[in-house]
Amino acid sequence: MQTQFSSVVKGWAMEPTEEWWRQGAVCQIYPRSFADSNGDALGDIAGITSRIDYLERLGIDAVWLSPFYPSALADGGYDVADYRDVDPRLGTLADFDELVAALHARGVKIVVDIVPNHTSDQHEWFQEALDAGRGSAARERYLFREGTGPDGAEPPTDWVSMFGGPAWERVADGQWYLHSFAVEQPDLNWANPEVRADFVTTLRFWSDRGVDGFRIDVAHMLTKDLTEPLLSRSELDALPVDGLHPMVDRDDVHEVYAEWRRVFDSYDPPRTAVAEAWVHRSRVPLYASRDSLGQAFNFDLLLADFDAAQFRRIVVDNLELAEQSGSSSTWVLSNHDVVRHATRYGLPHPDRDAGGAPVRKHGTDWVISGGVDPVLDRGRGERRARAATLFMLALPGASYIYQGEELGLHEVAEIGPEDRQDPTFFRSEGTDYGRDGCRVPLPWTASGSSFGFGPDGAHLPQPPWFADYSVEREEADASSTLSLYRRALALRRELQSAERLAWVDTGRDDVLRFRRPNGWEVVTNFGLLPFVLDRDDALLTSGPLDAGALPPDTTVWFGPGNTY
Ligand code: NOJ
């Protein structure tokens, strides 16, 4: 057998138990859709606490809560009106403290989301900025500029926001403010020391309440150079993104994170952070380094097909990046921004839209740009999703699981225009169906008005097929996806090994096999033909084996045996 070392960890402790975040399994909770305790159809903090047994039993090391702060929900809570409070619809700070205590009592850490690029337009700073008028200190916390054209009635530039439409909005006195995302999300001015100081206060506020770490939203966009004259969109697009680009991935953003690092390290144990940074791979280590945020998301698997060559390339590349930064890699198959992976793998590929997600469902049809309506093969999607998950969970580094994927949940397509919430849908005038389909409240029971999500309804419509994916049904079924995740996560703890792997030659391009240093071995069949195994001591499989062979779309784990 031929082995090949892919990654060696340098500089940081390698022992799996030493720093939980290096190889932790983290469950992302989208609080408004996890569990509702008070019957307002919106998930809440007490709802999460009420499901603490479920979270413990899942076998994760940490939960990451997407924003639960006061918000007008223009962008699912990523429009924060107050960074140091809980949305009253989701509970109180006392509820939050209770959740932290409950998680910690079960040995589960908690990571919260920090959204520093923009506030909500409901934030008191923005309201002050509107009242105070041009030239005021209040406006200096944001990025206000004069318009162009007669009376400044045209926006300062032709820039477009991430959610579609212009990136500038005009206020009553005629000035314009920059919003890289929704109109209701004005960008902050990170050149302003007051902005910097306030986020330090926020990080301390949550750290003092016992939060173990932070997920940093659009970490690559905080600092900007808006020196006049502003460049046009095409001029900006033509510039290299090399650390000096006016708008994204600027080197000086790491000055912000160096200050944050001092905050994190002033706690015992140090607080952790993970960057959501959509940057060129060569620049990821800057965010993941110990001097900056310490870890960065790797989203490559979100964008990949179920394909051996792509998966292998992604693993090799990201272990190399981890080696460069001294951090560990992260792996993500699903999150609150993309089509769930059970669905992605059940659709034909490579039919992808420009954003990298495959297709979005509208009404009853899956629509690929170009007008084709592909058929979703649910069974195939689920088999592949389970296989990909077992592959991911065995990789060196941290694995992120998005609520509901442990049930094998599919994207919900059956959401009418009147029920949609995502600004992407509205800003694109309905051509991009947005992210609501992966944010539908979870089914806990097979019946009831909201499948046990809460006493009265769910804020996004749940389809009838949710019954089959309910926790209630899956708990009672040893072959369910939930049972598989529970067994896999429990075993993963026992099997966890130093942060490297060696590839084992399989003689087939469509079958990947790798081994961790303690001999934990993984084989995934991405192909169309069964793969005959040379071992019969499987510990766990994502689907049934077939007379000693690994069927297509299946992964098997073997226990330690051959070490290296
Ligand atoms: C990234 C988040 O994941 C996404 O949900 C949000 O819309 C944008 N950042 C803007 O905050």
XYZ file of C-alpha atoms and ligand atoms in Angstrom:
575
model
C 0.000 0.000 0.000
C 1.230 3.410 -0.886
C 0.987 6.208 1.652
C 1.602 9.860 1.305
C 1.710 12.406 4.112
C -0.549 15.366 3.580
C -0.136 17.607 6.540
C 2.045 18.104 9.521
C 0.976 20.522 12.182
C 3.605 23.044 13.099
C 3.804 25.336 16.028
C 0.513 24.496 17.724
C -0.265 21.712 20.128
C -1.241 18.532 18.293
C -2.923 16.573 21.015
C -6.617 16.352 20.140
C -7.815 17.004 23.653
C -5.673 20.035 24.294
C -7.566 22.687 22.378
C -11.140 21.709 21.673
C -11.589 23.955 18.665
C -8.789 22.359 16.645
C -10.713 19.171 16.021
C -14.082 19.918 17.551
C -17.454 18.992 16.104
C -19.562 22.143 16.138
C -23.312 22.267 15.559
C -24.522 25.501 14.003
C -27.852 26.583 15.434
C -29.990 29.081 13.585
C -31.870 30.180 16.710
C -35.044 31.425 15.082
C -35.596 28.004 13.512
C -34.369 25.537 16.131
C -37.111 25.306 18.769
C -39.832 27.706 19.889
C -40.731 27.701 23.597
C -43.466 30.357 23.678
C -45.670 29.770 20.652
C -44.803 32.881 18.634
C -43.638 30.692 15.706
C -40.069 31.975 16.148
C -37.394 29.828 17.759
C -35.862 31.200 20.948
C -33.117 30.770 23.507
C -35.296 28.872 25.990
C -36.228 26.566 23.104
C -32.569 25.696 22.617
C -32.127 25.088 26.349
C -35.163 22.807 26.314
C -33.348 20.632 23.744
C -30.140 20.334 25.718
C -30.481 16.537 25.998
C -30.712 16.327 22.236
C -27.583 18.425 21.767
C -25.651 16.438 24.338
C -26.744 13.158 22.812
C -25.681 14.310 19.369
C -22.115 14.189 20.653
C -20.874 17.614 19.594
C -18.180 19.662 21.299
C -19.737 23.060 20.750
C -22.711 24.923 19.404
C -22.403 28.058 17.324
C -25.425 30.327 17.529
C -26.194 32.449 14.516
C -27.278 35.955 15.647
C -29.895 36.062 18.401
C -29.529 39.804 19.024
C -32.300 42.396 18.682
C -32.943 42.716 14.980
C -35.602 43.850 12.567
C -34.824 40.634 10.640
C -34.030 42.303 7.363
C -31.333 39.627 6.949
C -32.208 36.760 9.261
C -30.648 38.492 12.278
C -27.417 39.518 10.513
C -28.778 43.041 10.852
C -27.946 43.623 14.502
C -29.655 46.460 16.360
C -27.847 45.894 19.676
C -24.756 43.733 19.974
C -25.047 43.307 23.719
C -28.565 42.052 24.198
C -30.978 39.280 23.227
C -33.869 39.913 20.839
C -36.881 40.149 23.189
C -38.714 37.719 20.885
C -35.937 35.221 21.572
C -35.652 35.816 25.302
C -33.499 37.713 27.750
C -29.885 37.848 28.852
C -30.931 35.697 31.807
C -32.189 33.053 29.328
C -28.863 33.283 27.557
C -26.936 32.803 30.820
C -29.103 29.790 31.544
C -28.308 28.303 28.144
C -24.571 28.841 28.644
C -24.736 27.181 32.064
C -26.770 24.265 30.704
C -24.377 23.689 27.801
C -21.316 23.945 29.989
C -22.828 21.528 32.502
C -22.976 18.992 29.639
C -19.457 19.767 28.491
C -20.600 21.631 25.368
C -18.948 24.959 24.457
C -20.741 27.926 22.948
C -19.656 30.129 20.057
C -21.584 33.282 19.125
C -21.741 35.217 15.889
C -20.216 38.704 15.673
C -21.336 40.872 12.761
C -18.825 43.725 12.527
C -19.088 44.844 8.885
C -22.475 46.452 9.319
C -25.151 47.193 11.895
C -28.885 47.223 11.466
C -30.389 50.520 10.395
C -32.313 50.225 13.681
C -29.071 50.381 15.701
C -29.010 53.502 17.900
C -25.810 54.643 16.179
C -27.480 54.685 12.787
C -30.556 56.412 14.114
C -28.272 59.044 15.670
C -26.421 59.364 12.373
C -29.691 60.052 10.559
C -30.705 62.698 13.115
C -27.307 64.338 13.472
C -26.837 65.200 9.807
C -23.830 65.666 7.555
C -20.432 66.287 9.002
C -21.455 64.977 12.436
C -19.440 62.562 14.559
C -22.425 60.212 14.434
C -22.161 59.942 10.636
C -18.453 59.217 10.962
C -19.281 55.815 12.424
C -20.667 54.833 9.023
C -19.651 55.423 5.429
C -21.641 58.453 4.293
C -20.730 60.264 1.074
C -22.199 62.954 -1.167
C -23.963 61.833 -4.304
C -23.038 62.721 -7.865
C -24.948 64.392 -10.690
C -27.256 67.409 -10.362
C -28.157 67.943 -6.683
C -26.177 64.831 -5.774
C -29.192 62.783 -6.771
C -27.082 59.991 -8.232
C -25.261 57.540 -5.952
C -21.555 58.226 -5.302
C -20.592 55.198 -7.418
C -22.154 52.381 -9.425
C -21.269 49.735 -6.824
C -23.768 46.925 -6.259
C -24.643 45.245 -2.985
C -24.121 41.534 -2.336
C -27.860 41.036 -2.304
C -28.356 42.788 -5.624
C -29.238 46.402 -6.428
C -27.210 49.543 -5.632
C -24.816 49.519 -2.678
C -25.714 53.123 -1.754
C -28.908 54.442 -0.205
C -29.887 58.072 0.045
C -31.107 59.575 3.315
C -33.523 62.490 3.817
C -30.899 65.266 3.755
C -29.461 63.986 0.481
C -26.315 62.148 1.639
C -25.775 58.515 0.734
C -24.548 55.646 2.894
C -22.793 52.467 1.837
C -24.410 49.092 2.479
C -22.505 46.096 1.135
C -25.497 43.885 1.962
C -29.155 44.893 2.470
C -30.300 48.526 2.605
C -31.034 47.911 6.280
C -27.373 46.964 6.906
C -25.258 50.155 6.777
C -21.509 49.457 6.678
C -19.499 50.618 9.660
C -16.449 52.838 9.347
C -13.574 50.761 10.732
C -11.203 53.710 10.480
C -13.122 55.192 13.408
C -11.546 54.351 16.809
C -14.944 54.512 18.478
C -16.185 51.652 16.273
C -13.110 49.607 17.133
C -13.469 50.270 20.857
C -17.134 49.327 20.838
C -16.485 45.897 19.344
C -13.840 45.230 21.958
C -16.501 46.020 24.557
C -18.852 43.575 22.813
C -16.264 40.800 22.724
C -15.606 41.307 26.425
C -19.313 41.447 27.205
C -19.930 37.952 25.794
C -16.604 36.534 26.963
C -17.454 37.659 30.499
C -20.766 35.800 30.189
C -18.881 32.588 29.518
C -18.938 32.430 25.734
C -16.071 30.225 24.508
C -15.584 31.617 21.027
C -16.764 33.800 18.179
C -17.647 33.332 14.540
C -16.764 36.495 12.668
C -19.159 37.446 9.887
C -17.628 38.667 6.586
C -14.292 39.027 8.347
C -12.573 40.128 5.146
C -14.620 43.261 4.531
C -14.320 45.475 7.611
C -11.604 47.913 6.605
C -12.080 49.968 3.449
C -10.299 52.802 1.728
C -12.902 55.284 0.549
C -10.467 58.062 -0.284
C -11.959 60.306 -2.980
C -12.213 60.066 -5.928
C -13.968 56.730 -5.545
C -13.337 54.171 -8.241
C -16.059 52.739 -10.434
C -17.201 49.156 -10.123
C -15.225 48.058 -13.178
C -12.113 49.856 -11.932
C -12.425 48.097 -8.583
C -12.959 44.749 -10.282
C -9.792 45.251 -12.308
C -7.609 45.737 -9.230
C -5.687 42.838 -7.750
C -6.943 41.601 -4.385
C -3.503 41.657 -2.834
C -4.072 43.221 0.553
C -4.336 46.768 -0.785
C -7.650 46.533 -2.615
C -9.864 49.405 -1.420
C -12.815 47.211 -0.498
C -11.959 43.622 0.371
C -9.391 41.507 2.138
C -7.154 44.393 3.074
C -4.033 43.710 5.065
C -4.998 46.374 7.578
C -8.016 44.347 8.755
C -5.522 42.228 10.687
C -4.691 45.236 12.854
C -8.271 44.957 14.093
C -7.851 41.251 14.743
C -4.505 41.721 16.473
C -6.342 43.881 18.991
C -9.085 41.255 19.291
C -6.423 38.589 19.817
C -5.225 40.469 22.887
C -8.803 40.400 24.175
C -9.199 36.663 23.461
C -5.906 35.871 25.147
C -6.750 37.853 28.247
C -9.224 35.065 29.141
C -8.435 31.671 30.544
C -8.864 29.622 28.497
C -8.342 32.052 25.612
C -11.499 32.714 23.625
C -11.440 31.350 20.104
C -12.508 32.841 16.804
C -13.227 31.543 13.336
C -13.294 33.837 10.311
C -15.930 33.787 7.634
C -13.583 35.137 4.978
C -14.325 34.613 1.294
C -10.794 35.297 0.102
C -8.334 33.755 -2.290
C -6.887 30.590 -0.786
C -3.416 32.085 -0.641
C -4.716 34.657 1.840
C -6.700 32.355 4.135
C -3.692 31.685 6.428
C -3.579 35.388 7.317
C -6.979 35.060 9.010
C -6.232 31.637 10.491
C -2.908 32.617 12.012
C -2.410 32.796 15.749
C -1.837 36.575 15.527
C -5.169 37.124 13.820
C -8.433 35.241 14.386
C -6.812 31.825 14.799
C -9.017 29.776 12.478
C -10.844 30.354 9.193
C -13.739 28.633 7.525
C -13.001 26.525 4.508
C -16.100 26.492 2.323
C -14.711 24.364 -0.481
C -16.936 21.381 0.258
C -20.008 23.614 0.056
C -19.148 24.293 -3.548
C -17.969 20.840 -4.591
C -19.769 18.078 -6.412
C -19.833 14.599 -4.914
C -16.680 13.761 -6.777
C -13.522 11.968 -5.634
C -11.058 14.200 -7.448
C -12.663 17.369 -6.115
C -12.856 16.051 -2.558
C -9.246 14.889 -2.574
C -7.981 18.177 -4.019
C -9.925 20.109 -1.385
C -8.511 18.031 1.459
C -4.938 18.294 0.220
C -5.207 22.041 -0.385
C -6.774 22.828 2.945
C -4.421 20.706 4.995
C -1.602 22.568 3.295
C -3.206 25.880 4.241
C -3.602 24.724 7.825
C 0.042 23.823 7.858
C 0.951 27.299 6.660
C -1.077 29.084 9.324
C -0.453 26.626 12.146
C -4.200 26.442 12.685
C -6.406 23.451 11.962
C -8.687 23.181 8.978
C -12.458 23.451 9.150
C -14.938 21.427 7.095
C -18.489 22.401 6.246
C -21.030 20.598 4.061
C -24.070 22.721 4.888
C -24.853 26.031 6.559
C -27.585 28.665 6.668
C -26.473 30.247 3.371
C -26.501 27.318 0.946
C -28.778 24.584 -0.367
C -28.616 21.646 2.064
C -26.132 18.987 0.991
C -28.657 16.132 0.859
C -30.411 18.141 -1.846
C -27.276 19.313 -3.648
C -26.156 15.724 -4.080
C -29.588 14.610 -5.262
C -29.557 16.990 -8.221
C -27.643 16.569 -11.424
C -24.324 18.325 -11.458
C -22.567 20.476 -12.504
C -25.654 22.610 -12.902
C -24.611 25.450 -10.689
C -25.563 29.067 -10.541
C -23.015 31.832 -10.474
C -22.896 31.898 -6.679
C -21.738 28.311 -6.629
C -24.935 26.900 -5.129
C -26.625 24.457 -7.457
C -30.222 25.318 -8.094
C -32.979 26.888 -6.072
C -36.466 25.620 -5.862
C -39.433 27.822 -6.556
C -42.952 26.529 -6.157
C -42.648 22.913 -7.078
C -39.851 23.178 -9.624
C -36.132 23.112 -9.230
C -34.838 25.725 -11.596
C -31.392 25.751 -13.075
C -30.261 28.917 -14.744
C -30.958 28.132 -18.368
C -34.451 26.998 -17.632
C -34.057 23.259 -17.050
C -36.157 21.609 -14.345
C -34.089 18.765 -12.937
C -35.599 15.986 -10.866
C -34.446 15.715 -7.284
C -33.415 12.159 -6.437
C -33.920 12.253 -2.687
C -32.568 8.767 -2.027
C -29.362 9.359 -3.925
C -28.941 12.761 -2.267
C -29.289 11.238 1.182
C -26.925 8.341 0.482
C -24.301 10.719 -0.794
C -24.866 13.175 2.037
C -24.303 10.425 4.602
C -21.200 9.235 2.779
C -19.825 12.773 2.545
C -20.531 13.363 6.215
C -18.612 10.277 7.344
C -15.773 11.331 5.056
C -15.778 14.833 6.551
C -16.029 13.758 10.180
C -12.884 11.649 9.821
C -10.745 14.469 8.425
C -8.149 16.201 10.591
C -9.581 19.475 11.877
C -12.928 20.868 13.012
C -16.235 19.788 11.453
C -19.250 22.059 11.344
C -22.716 20.552 11.215
C -25.719 22.693 10.372
C -28.903 22.028 12.359
C -31.125 19.534 10.556
C -28.397 17.941 8.469
C -28.182 15.277 11.169
C -31.745 14.388 10.132
C -30.772 14.190 6.461
C -33.101 17.141 5.863
C -33.541 18.409 2.353
C -33.859 22.006 1.260
C -37.486 23.120 1.428
C -38.650 24.287 -1.944
C -42.300 24.753 -1.242
C -42.148 28.359 -0.073
C -44.353 30.801 -1.923
C -43.251 34.385 -2.659
C -45.565 35.651 0.083
C -43.745 33.578 2.713
C -40.202 34.365 1.644
C -38.002 36.310 4.060
C -34.543 36.403 2.526
C -33.551 39.826 1.135
C -31.813 38.056 -1.755
C -35.229 37.050 -3.060
C -36.580 40.593 -2.948
C -33.450 42.430 -4.087
C -33.191 40.109 -7.090
C -36.879 40.613 -7.852
C -37.518 36.950 -7.295
C -34.914 35.564 -9.642
C -32.722 34.250 -6.815
C -34.805 32.223 -4.409
C -32.494 32.941 -1.540
C -31.742 30.980 1.580
C -35.096 30.419 3.248
C -35.203 26.784 2.099
C -32.440 25.752 4.494
C -33.799 27.846 7.373
C -37.202 26.230 7.816
C -37.944 25.365 11.479
C -36.869 21.859 12.470
C -39.313 18.946 12.720
C -39.077 17.440 16.193
C -42.201 15.286 16.017
C -43.976 13.517 13.165
C -47.234 15.408 13.723
C -48.566 18.563 15.341
C -49.067 22.075 13.989
C -45.358 22.718 13.558
C -43.924 19.194 13.862
C -43.052 19.901 17.494
C -41.054 23.040 16.672
C -43.233 24.977 19.079
C -46.735 25.225 20.517
C -48.113 27.268 17.659
C -46.816 27.397 14.125
C -43.523 28.021 12.381
C -42.284 31.267 10.812
C -41.498 29.528 7.493
C -43.819 26.863 6.066
C -42.855 23.247 6.802
C -43.785 20.740 4.079
C -45.683 17.501 4.856
C -42.597 15.370 4.121
C -40.931 16.851 7.219
C -42.732 14.124 9.219
C -40.395 11.481 7.784
C -37.347 13.476 8.877
C -38.582 14.287 12.370
C -36.410 13.625 15.393
C -39.232 11.468 16.757
C -39.180 9.084 13.762
C -35.419 9.057 13.377
C -34.753 8.379 17.052
C -36.843 5.244 16.729
C -34.960 4.033 13.664
C -31.470 2.587 14.045
C -30.815 3.082 10.336
C -31.799 6.783 10.298
C -29.428 9.612 9.509
C -29.778 10.844 13.099
C -28.680 7.458 14.427
C -25.734 7.533 12.040
C -24.630 11.021 13.173
C -24.887 10.012 16.819
C -22.794 6.890 16.326
C -20.310 8.714 14.132
C -19.829 11.618 16.519
C -19.427 9.297 19.513
C -16.903 7.149 17.671
C -15.106 10.218 16.341
C -14.296 11.227 19.905
C -12.785 7.828 20.633
C -10.920 7.631 17.353
C -9.649 11.209 17.154
C -6.015 11.328 16.223
C -3.198 13.770 15.527
C -3.942 16.300 12.791
C -2.736 14.559 9.693
C -3.665 11.843 7.264
C -2.059 9.585 4.722
C -3.768 8.640 1.460
C -3.939 4.953 0.689
C -3.920 3.911 -2.945
C -7.167 2.210 -3.984
C -6.326 1.591 -7.622
C -9.427 3.549 -8.533
C -9.803 7.268 -9.186
C -13.336 7.310 -7.871
C -12.596 5.677 -4.515
C -10.756 7.606 -1.801
C -9.089 5.970 1.176
C -7.171 7.706 3.921
C -5.715 6.796 7.258
C -5.152 8.877 10.363
C -1.955 8.424 12.404
C -3.603 6.027 14.872
C -4.863 3.786 12.083
C -8.435 5.116 11.854
C -9.199 4.407 8.223
C -11.856 5.717 5.881
C -12.921 4.583 2.426
C -15.487 6.449 0.304
C -16.856 5.176 -2.966
C -17.763 8.141 -5.195
C -18.091 5.921 -8.262
C -20.715 3.835 -9.994
C -19.324 0.358 -9.270
C -18.884 -1.437 -5.939
C -15.404 -1.437 -4.433
C -14.216 -4.729 -2.969
C -12.830 -4.163 0.523
C -9.754 -5.922 1.863
C -10.977 -5.694 5.462
C -14.091 -7.109 7.076
C -13.895 -5.291 10.414
C -15.953 -2.188 9.597
C -16.756 0.006 12.592
C -19.343 2.133 10.866
C -20.792 2.495 7.398
C -22.957 5.237 5.903
C -25.125 2.554 4.235
C -25.195 -1.236 4.037
C -22.182 -3.084 2.594
C -22.839 -5.557 -0.152
C -21.148 -8.921 0.373
C -17.857 -7.398 1.477
C -17.959 -4.632 -1.105
C -18.474 -0.917 -0.599
C -21.432 0.144 -2.787
C -21.450 3.441 -4.695
C -22.196 6.548 -2.599
C -21.040 4.876 0.616
C -18.323 5.437 3.233
C -16.877 2.956 5.702
C -14.779 3.545 8.829
C -12.279 1.018 10.126
C -10.767 1.241 13.578
C -7.125 1.647 14.517
C -5.026 -1.192 13.303
C -2.355 -0.097 10.898
C -0.650 2.874 12.475
C 2.049 4.998 10.973
C -22.666 36.073 5.980
C -23.791 35.375 6.656
O -23.496 34.005 6.740
C -25.031 35.663 5.853
O -26.115 34.905 6.311
C -25.319 37.144 5.924
O -26.402 37.432 5.082
C -24.117 37.955 5.466
N -22.898 37.500 6.034
C -24.274 39.416 5.845
O -24.144 39.580 7.225
